[in-house]
mmCIF file of C-alpha atoms in Angstrom:
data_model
loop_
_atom_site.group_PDB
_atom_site.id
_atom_site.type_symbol
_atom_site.label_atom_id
_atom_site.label_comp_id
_atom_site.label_asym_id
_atom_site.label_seq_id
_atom_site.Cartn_x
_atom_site.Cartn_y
_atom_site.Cartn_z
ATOM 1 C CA UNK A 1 -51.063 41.798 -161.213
ATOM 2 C CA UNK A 2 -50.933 44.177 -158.799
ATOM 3 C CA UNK A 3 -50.411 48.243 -158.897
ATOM 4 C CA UNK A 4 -46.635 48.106 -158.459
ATOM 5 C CA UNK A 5 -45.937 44.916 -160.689
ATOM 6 C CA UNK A 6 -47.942 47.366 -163.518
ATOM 7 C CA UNK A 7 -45.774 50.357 -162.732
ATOM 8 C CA UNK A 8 -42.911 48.429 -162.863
ATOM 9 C CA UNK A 9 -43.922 47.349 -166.680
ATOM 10 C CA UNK A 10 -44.932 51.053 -167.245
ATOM 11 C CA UNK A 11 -41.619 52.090 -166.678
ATOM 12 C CA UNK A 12 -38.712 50.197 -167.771
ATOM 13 C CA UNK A 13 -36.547 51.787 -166.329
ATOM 14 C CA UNK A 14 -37.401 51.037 -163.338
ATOM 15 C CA UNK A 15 -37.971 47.368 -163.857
ATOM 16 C CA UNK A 16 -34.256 47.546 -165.252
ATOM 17 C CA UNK A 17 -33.401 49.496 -161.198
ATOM 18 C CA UNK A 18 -35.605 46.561 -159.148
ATOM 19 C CA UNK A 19 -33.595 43.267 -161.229
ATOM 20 C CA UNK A 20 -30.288 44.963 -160.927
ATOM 21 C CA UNK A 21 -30.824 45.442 -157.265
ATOM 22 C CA UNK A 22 -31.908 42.050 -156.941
ATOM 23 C CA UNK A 23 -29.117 40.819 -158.461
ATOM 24 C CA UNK A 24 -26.735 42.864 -156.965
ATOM 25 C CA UNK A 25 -28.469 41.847 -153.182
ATOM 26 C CA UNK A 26 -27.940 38.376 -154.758
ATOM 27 C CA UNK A 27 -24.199 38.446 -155.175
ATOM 28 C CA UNK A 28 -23.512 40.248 -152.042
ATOM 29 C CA UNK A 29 -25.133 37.736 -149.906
ATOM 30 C CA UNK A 30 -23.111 35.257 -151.803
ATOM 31 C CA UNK A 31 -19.612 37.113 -151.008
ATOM 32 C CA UNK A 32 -20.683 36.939 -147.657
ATOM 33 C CA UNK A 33 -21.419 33.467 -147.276
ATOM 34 C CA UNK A 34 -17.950 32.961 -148.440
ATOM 35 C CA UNK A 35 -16.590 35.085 -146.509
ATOM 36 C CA UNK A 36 -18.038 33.418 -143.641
ATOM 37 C CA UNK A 37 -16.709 30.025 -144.295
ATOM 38 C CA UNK A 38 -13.476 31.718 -145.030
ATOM 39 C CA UNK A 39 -13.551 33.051 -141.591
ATOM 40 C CA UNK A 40 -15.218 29.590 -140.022
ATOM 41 C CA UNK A 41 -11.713 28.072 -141.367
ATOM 42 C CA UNK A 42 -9.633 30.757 -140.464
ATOM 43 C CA UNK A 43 -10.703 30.711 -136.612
ATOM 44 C CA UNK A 44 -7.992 28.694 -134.528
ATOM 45 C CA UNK A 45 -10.291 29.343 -131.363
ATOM 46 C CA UNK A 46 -12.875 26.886 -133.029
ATOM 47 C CA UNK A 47 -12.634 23.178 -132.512
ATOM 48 C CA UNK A 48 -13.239 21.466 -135.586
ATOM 49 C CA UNK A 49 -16.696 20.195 -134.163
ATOM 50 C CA UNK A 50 -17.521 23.902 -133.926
ATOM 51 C CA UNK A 51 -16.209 24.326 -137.342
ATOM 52 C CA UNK A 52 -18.683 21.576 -138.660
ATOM 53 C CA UNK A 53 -21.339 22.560 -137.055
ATOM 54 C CA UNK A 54 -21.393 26.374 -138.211
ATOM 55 C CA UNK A 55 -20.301 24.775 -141.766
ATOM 56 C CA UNK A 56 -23.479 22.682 -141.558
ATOM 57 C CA UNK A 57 -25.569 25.702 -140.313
ATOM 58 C CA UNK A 58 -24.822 27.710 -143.243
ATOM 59 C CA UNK A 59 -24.631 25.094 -145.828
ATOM 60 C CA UNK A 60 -28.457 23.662 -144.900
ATOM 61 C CA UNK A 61 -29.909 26.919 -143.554
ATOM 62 C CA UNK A 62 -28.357 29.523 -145.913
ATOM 63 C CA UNK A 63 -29.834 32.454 -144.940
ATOM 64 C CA UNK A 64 -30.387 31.741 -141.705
ATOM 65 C CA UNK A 65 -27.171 30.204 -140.926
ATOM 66 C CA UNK A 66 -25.260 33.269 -142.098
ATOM 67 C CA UNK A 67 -27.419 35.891 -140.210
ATOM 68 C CA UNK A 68 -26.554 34.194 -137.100
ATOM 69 C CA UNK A 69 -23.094 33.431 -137.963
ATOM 70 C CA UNK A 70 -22.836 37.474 -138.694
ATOM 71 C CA UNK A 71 -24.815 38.211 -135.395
ATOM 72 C CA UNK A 72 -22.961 35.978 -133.388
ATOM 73 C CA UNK A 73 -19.032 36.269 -134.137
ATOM 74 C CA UNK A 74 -19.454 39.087 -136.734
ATOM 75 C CA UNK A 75 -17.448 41.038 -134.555
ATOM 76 C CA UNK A 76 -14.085 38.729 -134.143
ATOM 77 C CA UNK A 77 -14.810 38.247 -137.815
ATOM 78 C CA UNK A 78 -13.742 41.439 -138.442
ATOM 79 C CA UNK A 79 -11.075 41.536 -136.243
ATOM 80 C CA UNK A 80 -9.421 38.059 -137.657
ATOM 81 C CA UNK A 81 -9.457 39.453 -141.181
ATOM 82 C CA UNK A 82 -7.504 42.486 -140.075
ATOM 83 C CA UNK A 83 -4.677 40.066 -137.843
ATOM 84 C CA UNK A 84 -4.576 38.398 -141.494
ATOM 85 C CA UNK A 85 -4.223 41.450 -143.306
ATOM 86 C CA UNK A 86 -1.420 42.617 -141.130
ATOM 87 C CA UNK A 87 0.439 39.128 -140.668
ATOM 88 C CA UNK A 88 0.305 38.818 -144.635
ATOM 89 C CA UNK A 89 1.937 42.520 -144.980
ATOM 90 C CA UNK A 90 4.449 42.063 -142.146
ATOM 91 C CA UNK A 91 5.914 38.427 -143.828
ATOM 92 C CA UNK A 92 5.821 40.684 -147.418
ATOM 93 C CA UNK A 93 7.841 43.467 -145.638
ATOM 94 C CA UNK A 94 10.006 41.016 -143.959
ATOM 95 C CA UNK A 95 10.493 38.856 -147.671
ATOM 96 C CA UNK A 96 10.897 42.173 -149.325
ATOM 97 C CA UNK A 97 14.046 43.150 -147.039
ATOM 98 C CA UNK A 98 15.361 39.560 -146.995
ATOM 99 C CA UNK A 99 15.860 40.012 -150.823
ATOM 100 C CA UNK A 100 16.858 43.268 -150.859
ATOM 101 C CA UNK A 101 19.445 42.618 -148.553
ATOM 102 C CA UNK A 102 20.556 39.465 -150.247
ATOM 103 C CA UNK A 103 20.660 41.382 -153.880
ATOM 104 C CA UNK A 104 21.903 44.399 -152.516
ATOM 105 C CA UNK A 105 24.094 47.024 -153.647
ATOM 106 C CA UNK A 106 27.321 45.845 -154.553
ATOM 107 C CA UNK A 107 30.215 47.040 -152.323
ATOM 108 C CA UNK A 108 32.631 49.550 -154.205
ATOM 109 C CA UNK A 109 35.462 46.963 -154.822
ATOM 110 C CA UNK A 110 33.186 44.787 -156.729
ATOM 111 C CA UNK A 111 32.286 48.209 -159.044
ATOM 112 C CA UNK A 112 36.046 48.979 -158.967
ATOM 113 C CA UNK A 113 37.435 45.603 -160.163
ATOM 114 C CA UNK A 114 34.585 45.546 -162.748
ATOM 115 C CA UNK A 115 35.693 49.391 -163.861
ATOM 116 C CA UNK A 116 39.381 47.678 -164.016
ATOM 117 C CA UNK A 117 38.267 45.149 -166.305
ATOM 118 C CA UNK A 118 36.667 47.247 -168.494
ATOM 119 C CA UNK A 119 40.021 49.866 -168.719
ATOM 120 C CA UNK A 120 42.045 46.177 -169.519
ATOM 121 C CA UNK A 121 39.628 45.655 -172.174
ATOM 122 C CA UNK A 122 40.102 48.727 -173.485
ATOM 123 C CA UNK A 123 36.163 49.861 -173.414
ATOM 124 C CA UNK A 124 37.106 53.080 -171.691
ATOM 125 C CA UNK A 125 40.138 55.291 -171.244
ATOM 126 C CA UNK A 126 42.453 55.994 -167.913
ATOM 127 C CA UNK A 127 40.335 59.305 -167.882
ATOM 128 C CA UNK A 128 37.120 57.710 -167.680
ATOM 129 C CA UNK A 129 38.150 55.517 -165.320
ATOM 130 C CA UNK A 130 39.326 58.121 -162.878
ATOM 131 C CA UNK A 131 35.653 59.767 -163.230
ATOM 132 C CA UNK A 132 34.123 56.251 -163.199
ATOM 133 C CA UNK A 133 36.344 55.801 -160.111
ATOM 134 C CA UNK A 134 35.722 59.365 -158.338
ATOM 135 C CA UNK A 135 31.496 58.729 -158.909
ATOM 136 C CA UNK A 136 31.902 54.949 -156.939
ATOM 137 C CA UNK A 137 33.742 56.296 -154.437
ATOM 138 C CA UNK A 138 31.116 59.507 -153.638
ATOM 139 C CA UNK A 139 28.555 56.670 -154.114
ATOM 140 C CA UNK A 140 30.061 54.131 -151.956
ATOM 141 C CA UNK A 141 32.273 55.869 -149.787
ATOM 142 C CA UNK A 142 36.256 55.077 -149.604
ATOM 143 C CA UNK A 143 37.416 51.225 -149.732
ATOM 144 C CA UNK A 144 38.448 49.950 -146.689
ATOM 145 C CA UNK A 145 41.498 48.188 -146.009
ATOM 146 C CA UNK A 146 41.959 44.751 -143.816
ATOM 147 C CA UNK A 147 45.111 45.908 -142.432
ATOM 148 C CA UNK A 148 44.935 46.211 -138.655
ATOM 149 C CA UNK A 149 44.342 50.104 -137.549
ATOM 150 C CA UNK A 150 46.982 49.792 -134.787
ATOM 151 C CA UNK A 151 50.322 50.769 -137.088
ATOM 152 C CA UNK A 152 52.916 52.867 -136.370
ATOM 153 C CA UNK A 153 53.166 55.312 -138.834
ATOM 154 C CA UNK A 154 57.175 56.524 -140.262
ATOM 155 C CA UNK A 155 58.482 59.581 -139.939
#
């Protein structure tokens, strides 16, 4: 054994530091090789014999295969994953408004004909349906009517 395999054994410690930085190296250079064939997939621009072909590359030269891949198109890698990110958030924003609009509020008719079912039930009085009624309206502004705007009005 050498002088640094016997100072490794000395000190624990440090042989503990040396395996968890091996391991560590280890499982980083495995996230990347997945992230490369993530990205090999993800690339329209690639025919699918280009697809192979870096596939093959990193599949029967490992290390190799992915320190070109990284030197090569590392840049547009980059730059795909962030066209991803953004696509995924804009179709989230756009699904969250699509239901939010669909559920939305409900207009202040539908809260005043449910209010007038309650008073006919007899759940609340006429007094706290006029408050009930006063708080949807602030909330929801005045009900409008279909009539046509146009009228006359009597004198």
């Amino acid at each position: 054994m050498n002088a640094e395999t016997y100072l490794a054994y000395d000190y624990p410690l440090l042989g503990a530091f040396w395996t968890t930085l091996v391991l560590f190296l280890w499982i980083m250079w495995f996230v990347l090789l997945f992230r490369i064939i993530g990205d090999i997939f993800r690339d329209d621009r690639l025919s699918g014999w280009a697809k192979a072909g870096w596939l093959v590359f990193c599949i029967v030269l490992p290390f190799l295969g992915v320190f070109v891949y990284v030197i090569a198109r590392g840049k547009d890698m980059g730059r795909r994953e962030i066209a991803q990110a953004r696509a995924q958030q804009e179709e989230f924003n756009a699904y969250i408004r699509q239901t939010a609009a669909g559920a939305g509020r409900s207009s202040s008719v539908d809260e005043l004909a449910r209010l007038s079912e309650i008073r006919d039930r007899g759940a609340i009085t006429d007094e706290e349906f006029r408050r009930a009624k006063e708080l949807v309206l602030a909330v929801h502004g005045p009900v409008e009517h279909s009539e046509p705007t146009s009228r006359t009005s009597a004198r």
